[in-house]
């Protein structure tokens, strides 16, 4: 398979997420029963109420809506970053149980991600990167053979020579409040390029199913001055235009 590209799919999400958030919020301030609240929420547009809720910083009700993504074509380097977001659930393709041997891959090399800056250097440098991945594949296969007597333990130890570039696949679930936090950090130009691309695509997809909840989502500079201080990218106007059109 070799070189891979990012692929994100919104697999499942809370049905009528914005109605659920509105219901949960209204429950906090209303003496009405659940049935009456459900009827009232379903009969009225909740966009203004949810916007007001967000403006007040009352985000606890937002946690009731959750979103699950299938993600492919990302590196093990990205995995180390995204799992720092602790209010989330992760299921990840295992290098311990899934072999990366050359026979398991169509073109004889494990899947990997090439950084755009290397691609920008030109075809010759891309070929060099690919040659290095092929060399690592040989090392991996060699260790599998030497450790064959340990059964599944061979994969467990041979994987130590695989690079951060090696592709992984994962399923991620986050509630809407954690997604808002995730987007505020990882959609920023200061974020690493790969996780920024992932976060931006995730935001694009959740906006399609919960446009009010995520209308103002994105890097923190969308709502005010850049919080990065001297590390600011200086492209606030461009960033705002990018996420407005997302």
PDB file of C-alpha atoms in Angstrom:
ATOM      1  CA  UNK A   1       0.000   0.000   0.000  1.00  0.00           C
ATOM      2  CA  UNK A   2       2.813   2.430   0.911  1.00  0.00           C
ATOM      3  CA  UNK A   3       1.970   6.134   1.023  1.00  0.00           C
ATOM      4  CA  UNK A   4      -1.389   7.006   2.569  1.00  0.00           C
ATOM      5  CA  UNK A   5      -3.604  10.098   2.763  1.00  0.00           C
ATOM      6  CA  UNK A   6      -5.885  11.284   5.558  1.00  0.00           C
ATOM      7  CA  UNK A   7      -9.418   9.898   5.499  1.00  0.00           C
ATOM      8  CA  UNK A   8     -12.056  10.843   8.092  1.00  0.00           C
ATOM      9  CA  UNK A   9     -15.637   9.616   8.370  1.00  0.00           C
ATOM     10  CA  UNK A  10     -18.237  10.672  10.922  1.00  0.00           C
ATOM     11  CA  UNK A  11     -19.498   7.182  11.741  1.00  0.00           C
ATOM     12  CA  UNK A  12     -22.242   7.945  14.259  1.00  0.00           C
ATOM     13  CA  UNK A  13     -23.483  10.802  16.384  1.00  0.00           C
ATOM     14  CA  UNK A  14     -26.215  11.561  18.901  1.00  0.00           C
ATOM     15  CA  UNK A  15     -29.563  11.804  17.155  1.00  0.00           C
ATOM     16  CA  UNK A  16     -30.810  15.411  17.005  1.00  0.00           C
ATOM     17  CA  UNK A  17     -27.803  16.609  19.012  1.00  0.00           C
ATOM     18  CA  UNK A  18     -28.884  20.238  19.230  1.00  0.00           C
ATOM     19  CA  UNK A  19     -32.367  19.352  20.477  1.00  0.00           C
ATOM     20  CA  UNK A  20     -30.818  17.130  23.143  1.00  0.00           C
ATOM     21  CA  UNK A  21     -28.483  19.904  24.288  1.00  0.00           C
ATOM     22  CA  UNK A  22     -31.404  22.351  24.441  1.00  0.00           C
ATOM     23  CA  UNK A  23     -33.506  19.848  26.404  1.00  0.00           C
ATOM     24  CA  UNK A  24     -30.748  19.265  28.936  1.00  0.00           C
ATOM     25  CA  UNK A  25     -30.180  22.995  29.381  1.00  0.00           C
ATOM     26  CA  UNK A  26     -33.863  23.891  29.725  1.00  0.00           C
ATOM     27  CA  UNK A  27     -34.322  21.161  32.317  1.00  0.00           C
ATOM     28  CA  UNK A  28     -31.985  23.103  34.604  1.00  0.00           C
ATOM     29  CA  UNK A  29     -34.307  26.123  34.668  1.00  0.00           C
ATOM     30  CA  UNK A  30     -37.788  24.685  34.142  1.00  0.00           C
ATOM     31  CA  UNK A  31     -40.356  23.067  36.463  1.00  0.00           C
ATOM     32  CA  UNK A  32     -41.818  21.174  33.462  1.00  0.00           C
ATOM     33  CA  UNK A  33     -41.731  17.407  33.149  1.00  0.00           C
ATOM     34  CA  UNK A  34     -39.607  15.575  30.613  1.00  0.00           C
ATOM     35  CA  UNK A  35     -42.449  14.947  28.182  1.00  0.00           C
ATOM     36  CA  UNK A  36     -43.440  18.601  28.102  1.00  0.00           C
ATOM     37  CA  UNK A  37     -39.839  19.700  27.664  1.00  0.00           C
ATOM     38  CA  UNK A  38     -39.314  17.274  24.778  1.00  0.00           C
ATOM     39  CA  UNK A  39     -42.437  18.544  23.052  1.00  0.00           C
ATOM     40  CA  UNK A  40     -41.434  22.163  23.459  1.00  0.00           C
ATOM     41  CA  UNK A  41     -37.901  21.588  22.203  1.00  0.00           C
ATOM     42  CA  UNK A  42     -39.022  19.629  19.145  1.00  0.00           C
ATOM     43  CA  UNK A  43     -41.585  22.280  18.137  1.00  0.00           C
ATOM     44  CA  UNK A  44     -39.260  25.288  18.170  1.00  0.00           C
ATOM     45  CA  UNK A  45     -35.994  26.270  16.540  1.00  0.00           C
ATOM     46  CA  UNK A  46     -33.355  26.056  19.267  1.00  0.00           C
ATOM     47  CA  UNK A  47     -30.609  27.932  17.404  1.00  0.00           C
ATOM     48  CA  UNK A  48     -30.966  31.184  19.364  1.00  0.00           C
ATOM     49  CA  UNK A  49     -31.162  29.366  22.694  1.00  0.00           C
ATOM     50  CA  UNK A  50     -28.034  27.280  22.011  1.00  0.00           C
ATOM     51  CA  UNK A  51     -26.111  30.361  20.865  1.00  0.00           C
ATOM     52  CA  UNK A  52     -27.128  32.133  24.071  1.00  0.00           C
ATOM     53  CA  UNK A  53     -26.076  29.071  26.069  1.00  0.00           C
ATOM     54  CA  UNK A  54     -22.613  29.094  24.506  1.00  0.00           C
ATOM     55  CA  UNK A  55     -22.277  32.833  25.031  1.00  0.00           C
ATOM     56  CA  UNK A  56     -22.987  32.360  28.733  1.00  0.00           C
ATOM     57  CA  UNK A  57     -20.343  29.661  28.963  1.00  0.00           C
ATOM     58  CA  UNK A  58     -22.937  27.154  30.181  1.00  0.00           C
ATOM     59  CA  UNK A  59     -21.412  24.168  28.393  1.00  0.00           C
ATOM     60  CA  UNK A  60     -22.324  21.259  30.665  1.00  0.00           C
ATOM     61  CA  UNK A  61     -25.437  20.397  28.586  1.00  0.00           C
ATOM     62  CA  UNK A  62     -23.242  20.263  25.470  1.00  0.00           C
ATOM     63  CA  UNK A  63     -21.555  17.157  26.900  1.00  0.00           C
ATOM     64  CA  UNK A  64     -24.693  15.075  26.235  1.00  0.00           C
ATOM     65  CA  UNK A  65     -24.065  15.064  22.474  1.00  0.00           C
ATOM     66  CA  UNK A  66     -21.317  12.736  21.250  1.00  0.00           C
ATOM     67  CA  UNK A  67     -19.673  12.104  17.894  1.00  0.00           C
ATOM     68  CA  UNK A  68     -17.712   9.072  16.667  1.00  0.00           C
ATOM     69  CA  UNK A  69     -15.161   9.233  13.847  1.00  0.00           C
ATOM     70  CA  UNK A  70     -13.350   6.599  11.812  1.00  0.00           C
ATOM     71  CA  UNK A  71      -9.859   7.839  10.948  1.00  0.00           C
ATOM     72  CA  UNK A  72      -7.338   6.362   8.513  1.00  0.00           C
ATOM     73  CA  UNK A  73      -4.149   7.546   6.852  1.00  0.00           C
ATOM     74  CA  UNK A  74      -2.621   9.126   9.955  1.00  0.00           C
ATOM     75  CA  UNK A  75       0.759   8.465  11.524  1.00  0.00           C
ATOM     76  CA  UNK A  76       1.748   7.002  14.855  1.00  0.00           C
ATOM     77  CA  UNK A  77       3.127  10.474  15.548  1.00  0.00           C
ATOM     78  CA  UNK A  78      -0.408  11.861  15.380  1.00  0.00           C
ATOM     79  CA  UNK A  79      -1.625   9.100  17.690  1.00  0.00           C
ATOM     80  CA  UNK A  80       0.739  10.333  20.401  1.00  0.00           C
ATOM     81  CA  UNK A  81      -0.810  13.798  20.124  1.00  0.00           C
ATOM     82  CA  UNK A  82      -4.510  13.005  19.920  1.00  0.00           C
ATOM     83  CA  UNK A  83      -4.470  10.648  22.904  1.00  0.00           C
ATOM     84  CA  UNK A  84      -3.430  13.576  25.090  1.00  0.00           C
ATOM     85  CA  UNK A  85      -7.082  14.601  24.864  1.00  0.00           C
ATOM     86  CA  UNK A  86      -8.240  12.491  27.768  1.00  0.00           C
ATOM     87  CA  UNK A  87     -12.012  13.084  27.640  1.00  0.00           C
ATOM     88  CA  UNK A  88     -12.353  10.796  24.644  1.00  0.00           C
ATOM     89  CA  UNK A  89     -12.548   7.114  23.769  1.00  0.00           C
ATOM     90  CA  UNK A  90     -10.016   5.526  21.412  1.00  0.00           C
ATOM     91  CA  UNK A  91      -9.793   2.194  19.623  1.00  0.00           C
ATOM     92  CA  UNK A  92      -6.558   1.855  17.668  1.00  0.00           C
ATOM     93  CA  UNK A  93      -5.144  -0.643  15.176  1.00  0.00           C
ATOM     94  CA  UNK A  94      -2.586  -2.676  17.112  1.00  0.00           C
ATOM     95  CA  UNK A  95       0.970  -3.137  15.880  1.00  0.00           C
ATOM     96  CA  UNK A  96       1.242  -5.885  18.471  1.00  0.00           C
ATOM     97  CA  UNK A  97      -1.390  -8.137  16.888  1.00  0.00           C
ATOM     98  CA  UNK A  98      -1.590  -6.889  13.281  1.00  0.00           C
ATOM     99  CA  UNK A  99       1.508  -7.766  11.282  1.00  0.00           C
ATOM    100  CA  UNK A 100       3.231  -5.169   9.107  1.00  0.00           C
ATOM    101  CA  UNK A 101       5.261  -7.811   7.230  1.00  0.00           C
ATOM    102  CA  UNK A 102       5.875  -7.265   3.518  1.00  0.00           C
ATOM    103  CA  UNK A 103       3.620 -10.172   2.519  1.00  0.00           C
ATOM    104  CA  UNK A 104       0.645  -8.443   4.167  1.00  0.00           C
ATOM    105  CA  UNK A 105       0.984  -5.326   2.007  1.00  0.00           C
ATOM    106  CA  UNK A 106       0.143  -5.083  -1.679  1.00  0.00           C
ATOM    107  CA  UNK A 107       3.400  -3.418  -2.736  1.00  0.00           C
ATOM    108  CA  UNK A 108       5.538  -5.036  -0.053  1.00  0.00           C
ATOM    109  CA  UNK A 109       5.879  -1.995   2.200  1.00  0.00           C
ATOM    110  CA  UNK A 110       3.880  -1.022   5.301  1.00  0.00           C
ATOM    111  CA  UNK A 111       1.570   2.003   5.008  1.00  0.00           C
ATOM    112  CA  UNK A 112       3.113   5.338   5.948  1.00  0.00           C
ATOM    113  CA  UNK A 113       2.525   9.099   5.886  1.00  0.00           C
ATOM    114  CA  UNK A 114       4.918  11.511   4.138  1.00  0.00           C
ATOM    115  CA  UNK A 115       5.140  15.031   5.629  1.00  0.00           C
ATOM    116  CA  UNK A 116       4.145  17.769   3.141  1.00  0.00           C
ATOM    117  CA  UNK A 117       7.447  19.599   3.648  1.00  0.00           C
ATOM    118  CA  UNK A 118       9.285  16.530   2.344  1.00  0.00           C
ATOM    119  CA  UNK A 119       6.884  16.291  -0.607  1.00  0.00           C
ATOM    120  CA  UNK A 120       7.564  19.973  -1.351  1.00  0.00           C
ATOM    121  CA  UNK A 121      11.278  19.222  -1.716  1.00  0.00           C
ATOM    122  CA  UNK A 122      10.512  17.372  -4.933  1.00  0.00           C
ATOM    123  CA  UNK A 123      10.199  13.865  -6.411  1.00  0.00           C
ATOM    124  CA  UNK A 124      13.799  12.950  -5.675  1.00  0.00           C
ATOM    125  CA  UNK A 125      13.410  13.541  -1.949  1.00  0.00           C
ATOM    126  CA  UNK A 126      10.098  11.673  -1.917  1.00  0.00           C
ATOM    127  CA  UNK A 127      11.851   8.710  -3.541  1.00  0.00           C
ATOM    128  CA  UNK A 128      14.536   8.863  -0.870  1.00  0.00           C
ATOM    129  CA  UNK A 129      11.882   8.831   1.860  1.00  0.00           C
ATOM    130  CA  UNK A 130      10.198   5.863   0.190  1.00  0.00           C
ATOM    131  CA  UNK A 131      13.537   4.066  -0.050  1.00  0.00           C
ATOM    132  CA  UNK A 132      14.039   4.536   3.679  1.00  0.00           C
ATOM    133  CA  UNK A 133      10.582   3.112   4.400  1.00  0.00           C
ATOM    134  CA  UNK A 134      11.417   0.091   2.226  1.00  0.00           C
ATOM    135  CA  UNK A 135      14.659  -0.377   4.176  1.00  0.00           C
ATOM    136  CA  UNK A 136      12.756  -0.292   7.469  1.00  0.00           C
ATOM    137  CA  UNK A 137      10.381  -2.881   6.033  1.00  0.00           C
ATOM    138  CA  UNK A 138      13.353  -5.182   5.437  1.00  0.00           C
ATOM    139  CA  UNK A 139      14.542  -4.703   9.000  1.00  0.00           C
ATOM    140  CA  UNK A 140      11.056  -5.439  10.331  1.00  0.00           C
ATOM    141  CA  UNK A 141      10.785  -8.628   8.258  1.00  0.00           C
ATOM    142  CA  UNK A 142      14.217  -9.741   9.434  1.00  0.00           C
ATOM    143  CA  UNK A 143      13.222  -9.369  13.079  1.00  0.00           C
ATOM    144  CA  UNK A 144       9.996 -11.264  12.471  1.00  0.00           C
ATOM    145  CA  UNK A 145      12.026 -14.209  11.173  1.00  0.00           C
ATOM    146  CA  UNK A 146      14.558 -14.093  13.993  1.00  0.00           C
ATOM    147  CA  UNK A 147      11.792 -13.926  16.601  1.00  0.00           C
ATOM    148  CA  UNK A 148       9.474 -16.423  14.905  1.00  0.00           C
ATOM    149  CA  UNK A 149       9.852 -18.897  17.748  1.00  0.00           C
ATOM    150  CA  UNK A 150       7.972 -16.525  20.048  1.00  0.00           C
ATOM    151  CA  UNK A 151       4.738 -16.603  18.023  1.00  0.00           C
ATOM    152  CA  UNK A 152       2.778 -13.374  18.439  1.00  0.00           C
ATOM    153  CA  UNK A 153       5.665 -12.065  20.500  1.00  0.00           C
ATOM    154  CA  UNK A 154       7.582 -11.629  17.250  1.00  0.00           C
ATOM    155  CA  UNK A 155       5.253  -8.824  16.119  1.00  0.00           C
ATOM    156  CA  UNK A 156       5.328  -7.347  19.594  1.00  0.00           C
ATOM    157  CA  UNK A 157       9.096  -6.839  19.442  1.00  0.00           C
ATOM    158  CA  UNK A 158       9.686  -6.371  15.693  1.00  0.00           C
ATOM    159  CA  UNK A 159       7.452  -3.273  15.737  1.00  0.00           C
ATOM    160  CA  UNK A 160      10.135  -1.394  17.678  1.00  0.00           C
ATOM    161  CA  UNK A 161      11.948  -0.627  14.401  1.00  0.00           C
ATOM    162  CA  UNK A 162       8.850   0.877  12.756  1.00  0.00           C
ATOM    163  CA  UNK A 163       8.902   4.698  12.398  1.00  0.00           C
ATOM    164  CA  UNK A 164       6.531   7.420  13.551  1.00  0.00           C
ATOM    165  CA  UNK A 165       5.563   7.660   9.879  1.00  0.00           C
ATOM    166  CA  UNK A 166       3.850   4.248  10.018  1.00  0.00           C
ATOM    167  CA  UNK A 167       0.127   4.582   9.380  1.00  0.00           C
ATOM    168  CA  UNK A 168      -2.422   3.799  12.019  1.00  0.00           C
ATOM    169  CA  UNK A 169      -6.218   3.647  12.025  1.00  0.00           C
ATOM    170  CA  UNK A 170      -8.508   4.541  14.880  1.00  0.00           C
ATOM    171  CA  UNK A 171     -12.047   5.124  16.032  1.00  0.00           C
ATOM    172  CA  UNK A 172     -12.471   8.196  18.244  1.00  0.00           C
ATOM    173  CA  UNK A 173     -15.500   9.334  20.233  1.00  0.00           C
ATOM    174  CA  UNK A 174     -15.716  12.752  21.870  1.00  0.00           C
ATOM    175  CA  UNK A 175     -18.592  14.687  23.341  1.00  0.00           C
ATOM    176  CA  UNK A 176     -19.354  18.083  21.841  1.00  0.00           C
ATOM    177  CA  UNK A 177     -17.751  20.048  24.652  1.00  0.00           C
ATOM    178  CA  UNK A 178     -14.471  18.166  24.299  1.00  0.00           C
ATOM    179  CA  UNK A 179     -14.646  18.624  20.532  1.00  0.00           C
ATOM    180  CA  UNK A 180     -14.959  22.395  21.006  1.00  0.00           C
ATOM    181  CA  UNK A 181     -11.849  22.297  23.190  1.00  0.00           C
ATOM    182  CA  UNK A 182     -10.053  20.025  20.709  1.00  0.00           C
ATOM    183  CA  UNK A 183     -10.847  22.360  17.819  1.00  0.00           C
ATOM    184  CA  UNK A 184      -9.722  25.431  19.770  1.00  0.00           C
ATOM    185  CA  UNK A 185      -6.248  23.935  20.161  1.00  0.00           C
ATOM    186  CA  UNK A 186      -5.735  21.744  17.120  1.00  0.00           C
ATOM    187  CA  UNK A 187      -7.249  23.956  14.398  1.00  0.00           C
ATOM    188  CA  UNK A 188      -4.711  26.633  15.275  1.00  0.00           C
ATOM    189  CA  UNK A 189      -1.904  27.342  12.794  1.00  0.00           C
ATOM    190  CA  UNK A 190       0.506  26.666  15.648  1.00  0.00           C
ATOM    191  CA  UNK A 191      -0.699  23.065  15.860  1.00  0.00           C
ATOM    192  CA  UNK A 192       1.323  20.364  14.075  1.00  0.00           C
ATOM    193  CA  UNK A 193       0.227  20.108  10.429  1.00  0.00           C
ATOM    194  CA  UNK A 194      -1.178  16.580  10.572  1.00  0.00           C
ATOM    195  CA  UNK A 195      -3.423  16.975  13.594  1.00  0.00           C
ATOM    196  CA  UNK A 196      -4.524  20.394  12.308  1.00  0.00           C
ATOM    197  CA  UNK A 197      -5.659  18.791   9.043  1.00  0.00           C
ATOM    198  CA  UNK A 198      -7.491  16.094  11.008  1.00  0.00           C
ATOM    199  CA  UNK A 199      -9.179  18.560  13.377  1.00  0.00           C
ATOM    200  CA  UNK A 200     -10.250  20.818  10.515  1.00  0.00           C
ATOM    201  CA  UNK A 201     -11.851  17.939   8.639  1.00  0.00           C
ATOM    202  CA  UNK A 202     -13.590  16.696  11.793  1.00  0.00           C
ATOM    203  CA  UNK A 203     -14.975  20.196  12.333  1.00  0.00           C
ATOM    204  CA  UNK A 204     -16.187  20.399   8.742  1.00  0.00           C
ATOM    205  CA  UNK A 205     -18.123  17.153   9.171  1.00  0.00           C
ATOM    206  CA  UNK A 206     -19.736  17.927  12.545  1.00  0.00           C
ATOM    207  CA  UNK A 207     -20.852  21.330  11.279  1.00  0.00           C
ATOM    208  CA  UNK A 208     -22.971  19.515   8.709  1.00  0.00           C
ATOM    209  CA  UNK A 209     -24.986  17.676  11.379  1.00  0.00           C
ATOM    210  CA  UNK A 210     -24.855  20.218  14.242  1.00  0.00           C
ATOM    211  CA  UNK A 211     -24.298  23.626  12.618  1.00  0.00           C
ATOM    212  CA  UNK A 212     -25.395  25.699  15.599  1.00  0.00           C
ATOM    213  CA  UNK A 213     -23.320  23.803  18.153  1.00  0.00           C
ATOM    214  CA  UNK A 214     -20.176  24.188  16.074  1.00  0.00           C
ATOM    215  CA  UNK A 215     -20.859  27.466  14.275  1.00  0.00           C
ATOM    216  CA  UNK A 216     -18.164  29.354  16.171  1.00  0.00           C
ATOM    217  CA  UNK A 217     -15.837  26.377  16.676  1.00  0.00           C
ATOM    218  CA  UNK A 218     -12.219  26.581  15.611  1.00  0.00           C
ATOM    219  CA  UNK A 219      -9.001  28.198  16.816  1.00  0.00           C
ATOM    220  CA  UNK A 220      -9.301  30.655  19.671  1.00  0.00           C
ATOM    221  CA  UNK A 221      -8.383  33.638  17.457  1.00  0.00           C
ATOM    222  CA  UNK A 222     -11.799  33.419  15.776  1.00  0.00           C
ATOM    223  CA  UNK A 223     -13.378  35.156  18.756  1.00  0.00           C
ATOM    224  CA  UNK A 224     -10.657  37.496  19.929  1.00  0.00           C
ATOM    225  CA  UNK A 225      -6.950  38.239  19.903  1.00  0.00           C
ATOM    226  CA  UNK A 226      -4.525  35.393  19.334  1.00  0.00           C
ATOM    227  CA  UNK A 227      -3.603  33.796  22.684  1.00  0.00           C
ATOM    228  CA  UNK A 228      -0.188  32.689  21.420  1.00  0.00           C
ATOM    229  CA  UNK A 229       1.436  36.061  22.105  1.00  0.00           C
ATOM    230  CA  UNK A 230       4.849  36.360  20.439  1.00  0.00           C
ATOM    231  CA  UNK A 231       4.301  32.945  18.846  1.00  0.00           C
ATOM    232  CA  UNK A 232       1.270  34.219  16.890  1.00  0.00           C
ATOM    233  CA  UNK A 233       1.233  33.208  13.213  1.00  0.00           C
ATOM    234  CA  UNK A 234       0.109  36.731  12.214  1.00  0.00           C
ATOM    235  CA  UNK A 235      -2.563  35.398   9.848  1.00  0.00           C
ATOM    236  CA  UNK A 236      -5.690  35.959  11.926  1.00  0.00           C
ATOM    237  CA  UNK A 237      -7.690  37.467   9.063  1.00  0.00           C
ATOM    238  CA  UNK A 238      -6.889  34.517   6.794  1.00  0.00           C
ATOM    239  CA  UNK A 239      -7.738  32.024   9.521  1.00  0.00           C
ATOM    240  CA  UNK A 240     -11.093  33.663  10.182  1.00  0.00           C
ATOM    241  CA  UNK A 241     -11.924  33.595   6.477  1.00  0.00           C
ATOM    242  CA  UNK A 242     -10.884  29.947   6.210  1.00  0.00           C
ATOM    243  CA  UNK A 243     -13.150  28.777   9.010  1.00  0.00           C
ATOM    244  CA  UNK A 244     -16.030  30.968   7.952  1.00  0.00           C
ATOM    245  CA  UNK A 245     -16.026  29.157   4.610  1.00  0.00           C
ATOM    246  CA  UNK A 246     -15.439  25.690   6.089  1.00  0.00           C
TER     247      UNK A 246
END
